[in-house]
Amino acid sequence: MKMTPEILLKSLSDQTRLRSLMLLMQEGELCVCELTYALNLIQPKISRHLASLRDIQVVTDKRAGQWVYYSINRGLPPWAKELLQASLKGSLNDKQHRADLNKLKNMSNRPCELLTTYE
Amino acid sequence: MKMTPEILLKSLSDQTRLRSLMLLMQEGELCVCELTYALNLIQPKISRHLASLRDIQVVTDKRAGQWVYYSINRGLPPWAKELLQASLKGSLNDKQHRADLNKLKNMSNRPCELLTTYE
DNA sequence: GGCATATATATGATCAAGCATATATTATCT
DNA sequence: AGATAATATATGCTTGATCATATATATGCC
């Protein structure tokens, strides 16, 4: 599937998807339960939006045990990465984004991929 | 009104608005009738979308005689300009955008602001 | 009056939300 | 090891709201 501004921008027009992507831009890799906690939304909602982002290949997923980790697709064309970077730049001042990031940092019992991999 | 990624991205999520903005990015200044012709859409549709873009201050308008010219708001924050630039970069390969631009270039009796100003 | 632009109203389509439920992986118990 | 429970994630399905569209009409400039 070919990425176009139309497709990418439409995916960014939803608050839940935008908030998720901005966290992924800063944190690199997050599982559904981390996003669910950070954004304070119900799990099916997060899962559904991540699936739609995966469908258009804005994010990639990776199963690690019982967790599924999502991250920004490294194969995105340069203009798309730049567009996401600009969005993040604009979000750094954003109250909502800052609150989301803070909530994530304070999450207890955050799943740690490395521990489960090496045990 | 404060510009945020949420507001800007939502405005870019509509095809008519996106196509109009991409032409404005390349051409600098266009009136409603030029956009109507280039995008091959009915006038009220263009007018309405431009009004919504003006409401959130993504574009500015300027009356010159019977024409109203729209252009990208120069006062946009840097991240917003960068986001629009990235969108344009992605649109340069886009079939639709190229067709729109081509149609505009071939428009006959294009209103010329300078002539009407000085006559 | 004619052209350019704006707005009002009604209709229709898209899409997100929420609930319930299904699948998958891990942990526990006997 | 097999059965069971718990946790993480995904997916139908229905409802409701948002928003773009089209037609018609109005305003403003030459």
PDB file of C-alpha atoms (C1' of nucleotides) in Angstrom:
ATOM      1  CA  MET A   1       0.000   0.000   0.000  1.00  0.00           C
ATOM      2  CA  LYS A   2       1.258   3.421  -0.961  1.00  0.00           C
ATOM      3  CA  MET A   3       1.306   6.158   1.642  1.00  0.00           C
ATOM      4  CA  THR A   4      -0.225   9.462   0.621  1.00  0.00           C
ATOM      5  CA  PRO A   5      -0.853  12.738   2.476  1.00  0.00           C
ATOM      6  CA  GLU A   6      -4.550  12.063   2.185  1.00  0.00           C
ATOM      7  CA  ILE A   7      -4.297   8.724   3.975  1.00  0.00           C
ATOM      8  CA  LEU A   8      -1.815   9.853   6.616  1.00  0.00           C
ATOM      9  CA  LEU A   9      -3.619  13.075   7.425  1.00  0.00           C
ATOM     10  CA  LYS A  10      -6.944  11.333   7.731  1.00  0.00           C
ATOM     11  CA  SER A  11      -5.417   8.920  10.213  1.00  0.00           C
ATOM     12  CA  LEU A  12      -4.062  11.843  12.216  1.00  0.00           C
ATOM     13  CA  SER A  13      -7.396  13.630  12.305  1.00  0.00           C
ATOM     14  CA  ASP A  14      -8.676  11.499  15.144  1.00  0.00           C
ATOM     15  CA  GLN A  15      -7.700  12.481  18.681  1.00  0.00           C
ATOM     16  CA  THR A  16      -7.162   8.952  19.942  1.00  0.00           C
ATOM     17  CA  ARG A  17      -4.903   8.051  17.035  1.00  0.00           C
ATOM     18  CA  LEU A  18      -3.008  11.337  17.255  1.00  0.00           C
ATOM     19  CA  ARG A  19      -2.412  11.012  20.980  1.00  0.00           C
ATOM     20  CA  SER A  20      -1.248   7.416  20.543  1.00  0.00           C
ATOM     21  CA  LEU A  21       1.133   8.311  17.740  1.00  0.00           C
ATOM     22  CA  MET A  22       2.616  11.239  19.626  1.00  0.00           C
ATOM     23  CA  LEU A  23       3.414   8.960  22.552  1.00  0.00           C
ATOM     24  CA  LEU A  24       4.895   6.393  20.195  1.00  0.00           C
ATOM     25  CA  MET A  25       7.042   9.118  18.617  1.00  0.00           C
ATOM     26  CA  GLN A  26       8.505   9.953  22.005  1.00  0.00           C
ATOM     27  CA  GLU A  27       8.660   6.519  23.602  1.00  0.00           C
ATOM     28  CA  GLY A  28       9.498   4.417  20.574  1.00  0.00           C
ATOM     29  CA  GLU A  29       7.522   1.340  21.495  1.00  0.00           C
ATOM     30  CA  LEU A  30       4.412   0.825  23.575  1.00  0.00           C
ATOM     31  CA  CYS A  31       1.949  -1.985  24.128  1.00  0.00           C
ATOM     32  CA  VAL A  32      -1.815  -1.655  24.108  1.00  0.00           C
ATOM     33  CA  CYS A  33      -2.108  -1.728  27.872  1.00  0.00           C
ATOM     34  CA  GLU A  34       0.400   1.112  28.285  1.00  0.00           C
ATOM     35  CA  LEU A  35      -1.487   3.294  25.819  1.00  0.00           C
ATOM     36  CA  THR A  36      -4.790   2.344  27.399  1.00  0.00           C
ATOM     37  CA  TYR A  37      -3.460   3.467  30.772  1.00  0.00           C
ATOM     38  CA  ALA A  38      -1.712   6.620  29.561  1.00  0.00           C
ATOM     39  CA  LEU A  39      -4.666   7.927  27.548  1.00  0.00           C
ATOM     40  CA  ASN A  40      -7.172   6.746  30.144  1.00  0.00           C
ATOM     41  CA  LEU A  41      -9.407   5.101  27.565  1.00  0.00           C
ATOM     42  CA  ILE A  42     -11.002   1.686  27.297  1.00  0.00           C
ATOM     43  CA  GLN A  43      -8.954  -1.091  25.743  1.00  0.00           C
ATOM     44  CA  PRO A  44     -11.129  -1.934  22.704  1.00  0.00           C
ATOM     45  CA  LYS A  45     -10.969   1.687  21.645  1.00  0.00           C
ATOM     46  CA  ILE A  46      -7.175   1.761  21.681  1.00  0.00           C
ATOM     47  CA  SER A  47      -6.913  -1.630  20.047  1.00  0.00           C
ATOM     48  CA  ARG A  48      -9.241  -0.688  17.248  1.00  0.00           C
ATOM     49  CA  HIS A  49      -7.440   2.559  16.442  1.00  0.00           C
ATOM     50  CA  LEU A  50      -4.040   0.882  16.506  1.00  0.00           C
ATOM     51  CA  ALA A  51      -5.357  -1.742  14.119  1.00  0.00           C
ATOM     52  CA  SER A  52      -6.445   0.957  11.690  1.00  0.00           C
ATOM     53  CA  LEU A  53      -3.011   2.586  11.944  1.00  0.00           C
ATOM     54  CA  ARG A  54      -1.404  -0.774  11.280  1.00  0.00           C
ATOM     55  CA  ASP A  55      -3.681  -1.372   8.298  1.00  0.00           C
ATOM     56  CA  ILE A  56      -2.306   1.696   6.567  1.00  0.00           C
ATOM     57  CA  GLN A  57       1.210   0.891   7.813  1.00  0.00           C
ATOM     58  CA  VAL A  58       1.747   3.980   9.901  1.00  0.00           C
ATOM     59  CA  VAL A  59       2.698   1.670  12.753  1.00  0.00           C
ATOM     60  CA  THR A  60       4.053  -1.850  12.965  1.00  0.00           C
ATOM     61  CA  ASP A  61       3.262  -4.402  15.632  1.00  0.00           C
ATOM     62  CA  LYS A  62       5.363  -7.060  17.307  1.00  0.00           C
ATOM     63  CA  ARG A  63       4.146  -9.732  19.660  1.00  0.00           C
ATOM     64  CA  ALA A  64       6.248 -10.378  22.772  1.00  0.00           C
ATOM     65  CA  GLY A  65       4.624 -12.994  24.930  1.00  0.00           C
ATOM     66  CA  GLN A  66       1.191 -11.840  25.882  1.00  0.00           C
ATOM     67  CA  TRP A  67       1.917  -8.262  24.913  1.00  0.00           C
ATOM     68  CA  VAL A  68       1.728  -6.665  21.503  1.00  0.00           C
ATOM     69  CA  TYR A  69       4.061  -3.750  21.007  1.00  0.00           C
ATOM     70  CA  TYR A  70       3.396  -1.008  18.512  1.00  0.00           C
ATOM     71  CA  SER A  71       5.877   1.447  17.067  1.00  0.00           C
ATOM     72  CA  ILE A  72       6.094   3.988  14.264  1.00  0.00           C
ATOM     73  CA  ASN A  73       6.856   2.251  10.974  1.00  0.00           C
ATOM     74  CA  ARG A  74      10.498   2.924  10.142  1.00  0.00           C
ATOM     75  CA  GLY A  75       9.781   2.392   6.468  1.00  0.00           C
ATOM     76  CA  LEU A  76       7.609   5.489   6.119  1.00  0.00           C
ATOM     77  CA  PRO A  77       8.636   7.883   3.339  1.00  0.00           C
ATOM     78  CA  PRO A  78      10.691  10.905   4.474  1.00  0.00           C
ATOM     79  CA  TRP A  79       7.883  13.405   4.008  1.00  0.00           C
ATOM     80  CA  ALA A  80       5.666  11.308   6.282  1.00  0.00           C
ATOM     81  CA  LYS A  81       8.325  11.140   8.993  1.00  0.00           C
ATOM     82  CA  GLU A  82       8.801  14.881   8.696  1.00  0.00           C
ATOM     83  CA  LEU A  83       5.068  15.409   8.984  1.00  0.00           C
ATOM     84  CA  LEU A  84       4.962  13.316  12.152  1.00  0.00           C
ATOM     85  CA  GLN A  85       7.971  15.194  13.510  1.00  0.00           C
ATOM     86  CA  ALA A  86       6.238  18.508  12.909  1.00  0.00           C
ATOM     87  CA  SER A  87       3.144  17.183  14.680  1.00  0.00           C
ATOM     88  CA  LEU A  88       5.228  16.144  17.645  1.00  0.00           C
ATOM     89  CA  LYS A  89       6.918  19.539  17.734  1.00  0.00           C
ATOM     90  CA  GLY A  90       3.501  21.150  17.903  1.00  0.00           C
ATOM     91  CA  SER A  91       2.342  18.672  20.528  1.00  0.00           C
ATOM     92  CA  LEU A  92       5.187  19.349  22.947  1.00  0.00           C
ATOM     93  CA  ASN A  93       3.375  22.467  24.127  1.00  0.00           C
ATOM     94  CA  ASP A  94       0.084  20.664  24.241  1.00  0.00           C
ATOM     95  CA  LYS A  95      -1.512  20.173  27.637  1.00  0.00           C
ATOM     96  CA  GLN A  96      -3.133  16.899  26.672  1.00  0.00           C
ATOM     97  CA  HIS A  97       0.069  15.407  25.318  1.00  0.00           C
ATOM     98  CA  ARG A  98       2.039  16.406  28.359  1.00  0.00           C
ATOM     99  CA  ALA A  99      -0.554  14.865  30.641  1.00  0.00           C
ATOM    100  CA  ASP A 100      -0.524  11.635  28.625  1.00  0.00           C
ATOM    101  CA  LEU A 101       3.248  11.416  28.796  1.00  0.00           C
ATOM    102  CA  ASN A 102       3.243  12.093  32.493  1.00  0.00           C
ATOM    103  CA  LYS A 103       0.620   9.468  33.181  1.00  0.00           C
ATOM    104  CA  LEU A 104       2.678   6.932  31.231  1.00  0.00           C
ATOM    105  CA  LYS A 105       5.834   7.720  33.208  1.00  0.00           C
ATOM    106  CA  ASN A 106       3.998   7.165  36.459  1.00  0.00           C
ATOM    107  CA  MET A 107       2.483   3.867  35.428  1.00  0.00           C
ATOM    108  CA  SER A 108       3.263   1.092  37.885  1.00  0.00           C
ATOM    109  CA  ASN A 109       3.833  -2.506  36.788  1.00  0.00           C
ATOM    110  CA  ARG A 110       4.711  -1.385  33.309  1.00  0.00           C
ATOM    111  CA  PRO A 111       5.423  -4.444  31.202  1.00  0.00           C
ATOM    112  CA  CYS A 112       9.111  -4.688  30.421  1.00  0.00           C
ATOM    113  CA  GLU A 113       9.903  -6.516  27.255  1.00  0.00           C
ATOM    114  CA  LEU A 114      13.535  -7.236  28.107  1.00  0.00           C
ATOM    115  CA  LEU A 115      12.796  -9.020  31.369  1.00  0.00           C
ATOM    116  CA  THR A 116      10.330 -11.414  29.838  1.00  0.00           C
ATOM    117  CA  THR A 117      12.664 -12.110  26.937  1.00  0.00           C
ATOM    118  CA  TYR A 118      15.628 -13.127  29.069  1.00  0.00           C
ATOM    119  CA  GLU A 119      14.016 -15.085  31.858  1.00  0.00           C
TER     120      GLU A 119
ATOM    121  CA  MET B   1      -7.198  31.453  18.483  1.00  0.00           C
ATOM    122  CA  LYS B   2      -4.318  29.131  19.212  1.00  0.00           C
ATOM    123  CA  MET B   3      -3.200  26.693  16.543  1.00  0.00           C
ATOM    124  CA  THR B   4      -2.770  23.099  17.657  1.00  0.00           C
ATOM    125  CA  PRO B   5      -1.907  19.879  15.787  1.00  0.00           C
ATOM    126  CA  GLU B   6      -5.422  18.667  16.504  1.00  0.00           C
ATOM    127  CA  ILE B   7      -7.037  21.639  14.797  1.00  0.00           C
ATOM    128  CA  LEU B   8      -4.635  21.797  11.864  1.00  0.00           C
ATOM    129  CA  LEU B   9      -4.692  18.067  11.166  1.00  0.00           C
ATOM    130  CA  LYS B  10      -8.457  17.962  11.301  1.00  0.00           C
ATOM    131  CA  SER B  11      -8.612  20.726   8.722  1.00  0.00           C
ATOM    132  CA  LEU B  12      -6.223  18.778   6.496  1.00  0.00           C
ATOM    133  CA  SER B  13      -8.238  15.590   6.735  1.00  0.00           C
ATOM    134  CA  ASP B  14     -10.704  16.708   4.101  1.00  0.00           C
ATOM    135  CA  GLN B  15      -9.781  16.225   0.467  1.00  0.00           C
ATOM    136  CA  THR B  16     -11.190  19.521  -0.759  1.00  0.00           C
ATOM    137  CA  ARG B  17      -9.353  21.501   1.900  1.00  0.00           C
ATOM    138  CA  LEU B  18      -6.134  19.579   1.392  1.00  0.00           C
ATOM    139  CA  ARG B  19      -6.184  20.041  -2.383  1.00  0.00           C
ATOM    140  CA  SER B  20      -6.895  23.751  -1.979  1.00  0.00           C
ATOM    141  CA  LEU B  21      -4.094  24.224   0.516  1.00  0.00           C
ATOM    142  CA  MET B  22      -1.579  22.346  -1.592  1.00  0.00           C
ATOM    143  CA  LEU B  23      -2.340  24.629  -4.530  1.00  0.00           C
ATOM    144  CA  LEU B  24      -2.050  27.656  -2.278  1.00  0.00           C
ATOM    145  CA  MET B  25       1.311  26.402  -1.018  1.00  0.00           C
ATOM    146  CA  GLN B  26       2.616  26.298  -4.569  1.00  0.00           C
ATOM    147  CA  GLU B  27       0.874  29.302  -6.071  1.00  0.00           C
ATOM    148  CA  GLY B  28       0.929  31.641  -3.113  1.00  0.00           C
ATOM    149  CA  GLU B  29      -2.418  33.296  -3.711  1.00  0.00           C
ATOM    150  CA  LEU B  30      -5.582  32.160  -5.428  1.00  0.00           C
ATOM    151  CA  CYS B  31      -9.159  33.374  -5.625  1.00  0.00           C
ATOM    152  CA  VAL B  32     -12.240  31.227  -5.180  1.00  0.00           C
ATOM    153  CA  CYS B  33     -12.956  31.028  -8.900  1.00  0.00           C
ATOM    154  CA  GLU B  34      -9.437  29.796  -9.661  1.00  0.00           C
ATOM    155  CA  LEU B  35      -9.705  27.052  -7.071  1.00  0.00           C
ATOM    156  CA  THR B  36     -13.201  26.204  -8.266  1.00  0.00           C
ATOM    157  CA  TYR B  37     -11.880  25.774 -11.776  1.00  0.00           C
ATOM    158  CA  ALA B  38      -8.682  23.929 -10.861  1.00  0.00           C
ATOM    159  CA  LEU B  39     -10.378  21.425  -8.552  1.00  0.00           C
ATOM    160  CA  ASN B  40     -13.414  21.126 -10.813  1.00  0.00           C
ATOM    161  CA  LEU B  41     -15.867  21.546  -7.974  1.00  0.00           C
ATOM    162  CA  ILE B  42     -18.893  23.736  -7.429  1.00  0.00           C
ATOM    163  CA  GLN B  43     -18.288  27.179  -6.045  1.00  0.00           C
ATOM    164  CA  PRO B  44     -20.254  26.960  -2.762  1.00  0.00           C
ATOM    165  CA  LYS B  45     -18.254  23.921  -1.828  1.00  0.00           C
ATOM    166  CA  ILE B  46     -14.929  25.716  -2.261  1.00  0.00           C
ATOM    167  CA  SER B  47     -16.212  28.836  -0.569  1.00  0.00           C
ATOM    168  CA  ARG B  48     -17.420  26.964   2.455  1.00  0.00           C
ATOM    169  CA  HIS B  49     -14.179  25.080   2.941  1.00  0.00           C
ATOM    170  CA  LEU B  50     -12.081  28.201   2.547  1.00  0.00           C
ATOM    171  CA  ALA B  51     -14.247  29.924   5.128  1.00  0.00           C
ATOM    172  CA  SER B  52     -13.590  27.126   7.595  1.00  0.00           C
ATOM    173  CA  LEU B  53      -9.856  27.373   6.910  1.00  0.00           C
ATOM    174  CA  ARG B  54     -10.028  31.106   7.471  1.00  0.00           C
ATOM    175  CA  ASP B  55     -11.952  30.611  10.709  1.00  0.00           C
ATOM    176  CA  ILE B  56      -9.072  28.664  12.189  1.00  0.00           C
ATOM    177  CA  GLN B  57      -6.564  31.041  10.584  1.00  0.00           C
ATOM    178  CA  VAL B  58      -4.809  28.553   8.368  1.00  0.00           C
ATOM    179  CA  VAL B  59      -5.442  30.940   5.487  1.00  0.00           C
ATOM    180  CA  THR B  60      -6.016  34.673   5.215  1.00  0.00           C
ATOM    181  CA  ASP B  61      -8.248  36.408   2.722  1.00  0.00           C
ATOM    182  CA  LYS B  62      -7.939  39.695   0.891  1.00  0.00           C
ATOM    183  CA  ARG B  63     -10.552  41.346  -1.236  1.00  0.00           C
ATOM    184  CA  ALA B  64      -9.455  42.818  -4.574  1.00  0.00           C
ATOM    185  CA  GLY B  65     -12.403  44.184  -6.456  1.00  0.00           C
ATOM    186  CA  GLN B  66     -14.870  41.464  -7.072  1.00  0.00           C
ATOM    187  CA  TRP B  67     -12.372  38.740  -6.250  1.00  0.00           C
ATOM    188  CA  VAL B  68     -11.374  37.396  -2.880  1.00  0.00           C
ATOM    189  CA  TYR B  69      -7.860  36.039  -2.716  1.00  0.00           C
ATOM    190  CA  TYR B  70      -6.801  33.429  -0.240  1.00  0.00           C
ATOM    191  CA  SER B  71      -3.293  32.543   0.848  1.00  0.00           C
ATOM    192  CA  ILE B  72      -1.538  30.542   3.540  1.00  0.00           C
ATOM    193  CA  ASN B  73      -1.348  32.527   6.754  1.00  0.00           C
ATOM    194  CA  ARG B  74       2.220  33.742   7.170  1.00  0.00           C
ATOM    195  CA  GLY B  75       1.740  33.967  10.914  1.00  0.00           C
ATOM    196  CA  LEU B  76       1.427  30.236  11.427  1.00  0.00           C
ATOM    197  CA  PRO B  77       3.806  28.740  14.008  1.00  0.00           C
ATOM    198  CA  PRO B  78       6.944  27.081  12.566  1.00  0.00           C
ATOM    199  CA  TRP B  79       5.785  23.538  13.266  1.00  0.00           C
ATOM    200  CA  ALA B  80       2.586  24.205  11.316  1.00  0.00           C
ATOM    201  CA  LYS B  81       4.494  25.567   8.335  1.00  0.00           C
ATOM    202  CA  GLU B  82       6.778  22.547   8.461  1.00  0.00           C
ATOM    203  CA  LEU B  83       3.780  20.255   8.572  1.00  0.00           C
ATOM    204  CA  LEU B  84       2.312  21.923   5.505  1.00  0.00           C
ATOM    205  CA  GLN B  85       5.677  21.715   3.757  1.00  0.00           C
ATOM    206  CA  ALA B  86       5.860  17.992   4.461  1.00  0.00           C
ATOM    207  CA  SER B  87       2.347  17.590   3.090  1.00  0.00           C
ATOM    208  CA  LEU B  88       3.307  19.421  -0.058  1.00  0.00           C
ATOM    209  CA  LYS B  89       6.418  17.312  -0.443  1.00  0.00           C
ATOM    210  CA  GLY B  90       4.244  14.222  -0.265  1.00  0.00           C
ATOM    211  CA  SER B  91       1.732  15.727  -2.679  1.00  0.00           C
ATOM    212  CA  LEU B  92       4.252  16.468  -5.406  1.00  0.00           C
ATOM    213  CA  ASN B  93       4.113  12.824  -6.487  1.00  0.00           C
ATOM    214  CA  ASP B  94       0.358  12.762  -6.171  1.00  0.00           C
ATOM    215  CA  LYS B  95      -1.623  12.287  -9.355  1.00  0.00           C
ATOM    216  CA  GLN B  96      -4.548  14.378  -8.140  1.00  0.00           C
ATOM    217  CA  HIS B  97      -2.368  17.293  -7.089  1.00  0.00           C
ATOM    218  CA  ARG B  98      -0.484  17.314 -10.359  1.00  0.00           C
ATOM    219  CA  ALA B  99      -3.741  17.292 -12.291  1.00  0.00           C
ATOM    220  CA  ASP B 100      -5.088  20.177 -10.203  1.00  0.00           C
ATOM    221  CA  LEU B 101      -1.956  22.222 -10.766  1.00  0.00           C
ATOM    222  CA  ASN B 102      -2.015  21.508 -14.458  1.00  0.00           C
ATOM    223  CA  LYS B 103      -5.649  22.492 -14.772  1.00  0.00           C
ATOM    224  CA  LEU B 104      -4.909  25.767 -13.027  1.00  0.00           C
ATOM    225  CA  LYS B 105      -1.997  26.572 -15.320  1.00  0.00           C
ATOM    226  CA  ASN B 106      -4.210  26.048 -18.347  1.00  0.00           C
ATOM    227  CA  MET B 107      -7.034  28.202 -17.075  1.00  0.00           C
ATOM    228  CA  SER B 108      -7.962  30.925 -19.509  1.00  0.00           C
ATOM    229  CA  ASN B 109      -9.090  34.374 -18.400  1.00  0.00           C
ATOM    230  CA  ARG B 110      -7.419  33.922 -15.058  1.00  0.00           C
ATOM    231  CA  PRO B 111      -8.075  36.982 -12.971  1.00  0.00           C
ATOM    232  CA  CYS B 112      -4.905  38.975 -12.521  1.00  0.00           C
ATOM    233  CA  GLU B 113      -4.778  40.966  -9.361  1.00  0.00           C
ATOM    234  CA  LEU B 114      -2.086  43.387 -10.478  1.00  0.00           C
ATOM    235  CA  LEU B 115      -3.877  44.499 -13.617  1.00  0.00           C
ATOM    236  CA  THR B 116      -7.105  45.276 -11.841  1.00  0.00           C
ATOM    237  CA  THR B 117      -5.248  47.118  -9.116  1.00  0.00           C
ATOM    238  CA  TYR B 118      -3.427  49.454 -11.450  1.00  0.00           C
ATOM    239  CA  GLU B 119      -6.022  50.086 -14.137  1.00  0.00           C
TER     240      GLU B 119
ATOM    241  C1'  DG C   1     -27.969  43.099 -14.836  1.00  0.00           C
ATOM    242  C1'  DG C   2     -23.999  39.921 -14.589  1.00  0.00           C
ATOM    243  C1'  DC C   3     -20.292  37.853 -12.289  1.00  0.00           C
ATOM    244  C1'  DA C   4     -18.008  36.435  -7.891  1.00  0.00           C
ATOM    245  C1'  DT C   5     -18.679  35.035  -3.387  1.00  0.00           C
ATOM    246  C1'  DA C   6     -21.192  33.725   0.767  1.00  0.00           C
ATOM    247  C1'  DT C   7     -24.796  31.413   3.493  1.00  0.00           C
ATOM    248  C1'  DA C   8     -29.048  28.649   4.767  1.00  0.00           C
ATOM    249  C1'  DT C   9     -31.358  24.371   4.892  1.00  0.00           C
ATOM    250  C1'  DA C  10     -31.965  19.611   4.342  1.00  0.00           C
ATOM    251  C1'  DT C  11     -30.078  15.171   3.279  1.00  0.00           C
ATOM    252  C1'  DG C  12     -26.830  11.509   3.364  1.00  0.00           C
ATOM    253  C1'  DA C  13     -22.650   9.145   4.409  1.00  0.00           C
ATOM    254  C1'  DT C  14     -18.901   8.326   7.243  1.00  0.00           C
ATOM    255  C1'  DC C  15     -17.036   6.933  11.394  1.00  0.00           C
ATOM    256  C1'  DA C  16     -16.181   6.759  16.346  1.00  0.00           C
ATOM    257  C1'  DA C  17     -18.124   4.907  20.716  1.00  0.00           C
ATOM    258  C1'  DG C  18     -19.514   1.332  23.655  1.00  0.00           C
ATOM    259  C1'  DC C  19     -20.808  -3.101  24.808  1.00  0.00           C
ATOM    260  C1'  DA C  20     -20.324  -7.820  24.479  1.00  0.00           C
ATOM    261  C1'  DT C  21     -17.682 -11.386  23.051  1.00  0.00           C
ATOM    262  C1'  DA C  22     -13.860 -14.029  20.998  1.00  0.00           C
ATOM    263  C1'  DT C  23      -8.936 -15.434  20.810  1.00  0.00           C
ATOM    264  C1'  DA C  24      -4.406 -16.002  22.652  1.00  0.00           C
ATOM    265  C1'  DT C  25      -0.875 -16.361  26.073  1.00  0.00           C
ATOM    266  C1'  DT C  26       0.576 -17.102  30.746  1.00  0.00           C
ATOM    267  C1'  DA C  27      -0.071 -18.645  35.516  1.00  0.00           C
ATOM    268  C1'  DT C  28      -2.054 -21.808  38.921  1.00  0.00           C
ATOM    269  C1'  DC C  29      -3.754 -25.898  40.812  1.00  0.00           C
ATOM    270  C1'  DT C  30      -4.183 -30.876  41.406  1.00  0.00           C
TER     271       DT C  30
ATOM    272  C1'  DA D   1       0.494 -33.174  32.175  1.00  0.00           C
ATOM    273  C1'  DG D   2      -4.338 -31.553  31.961  1.00  0.00           C
ATOM    274  C1'  DA D   3      -7.800 -28.435  33.479  1.00  0.00           C
ATOM    275  C1'  DT D   4      -8.795 -23.842  34.996  1.00  0.00           C
ATOM    276  C1'  DA D   5      -8.360 -19.049  35.797  1.00  0.00           C
ATOM    277  C1'  DA D   6      -6.459 -14.587  34.746  1.00  0.00           C
ATOM    278  C1'  DT D   7      -4.547 -11.176  31.740  1.00  0.00           C
ATOM    279  C1'  DA D   8      -3.787  -9.025  27.149  1.00  0.00           C
ATOM    280  C1'  DT D   9      -5.581  -8.138  22.804  1.00  0.00           C
ATOM    281  C1'  DA D  10      -8.864  -8.227  18.938  1.00  0.00           C
ATOM    282  C1'  DT D  11     -13.404  -7.985  16.671  1.00  0.00           C
ATOM    283  C1'  DG D  12     -18.745  -8.031  15.636  1.00  0.00           C
ATOM    284  C1'  DC D  13     -22.488  -5.212  16.047  1.00  0.00           C
ATOM    285  C1'  DT D  14     -25.501  -1.302  16.877  1.00  0.00           C
ATOM    286  C1'  DT D  15     -26.248   3.447  17.898  1.00  0.00           C
ATOM    287  C1'  DG D  16     -25.366   8.271  17.524  1.00  0.00           C
ATOM    288  C1'  DA D  17     -23.012  12.258  16.149  1.00  0.00           C
ATOM    289  C1'  DT D  18     -20.389  14.711  13.041  1.00  0.00           C
ATOM    290  C1'  DC D  19     -19.706  16.662   8.777  1.00  0.00           C
ATOM    291  C1'  DA D  20     -19.584  17.054   3.740  1.00  0.00           C
ATOM    292  C1'  DT D  21     -22.745  17.632  -0.099  1.00  0.00           C
ATOM    293  C1'  DA D  22     -26.189  19.769  -3.019  1.00  0.00           C
ATOM    294  C1'  DT D  23     -29.657  22.991  -4.064  1.00  0.00           C
ATOM    295  C1'  DA D  24     -31.379  27.300  -3.490  1.00  0.00           C
ATOM    296  C1'  DT D  25     -30.933  31.862  -2.164  1.00  0.00           C
ATOM    297  C1'  DA D  26     -28.649  36.088  -0.759  1.00  0.00           C
ATOM    298  C1'  DT D  27     -25.045  39.685  -0.819  1.00  0.00           C
ATOM    299  C1'  DG D  28     -21.549  42.525  -2.917  1.00  0.00           C
ATOM    300  C1'  DC D  29     -18.872  44.546  -6.748  1.00  0.00           C
ATOM    301  C1'  DC D  30     -18.435  46.223 -11.637  1.00  0.00           C
TER     302       DC D  30
END
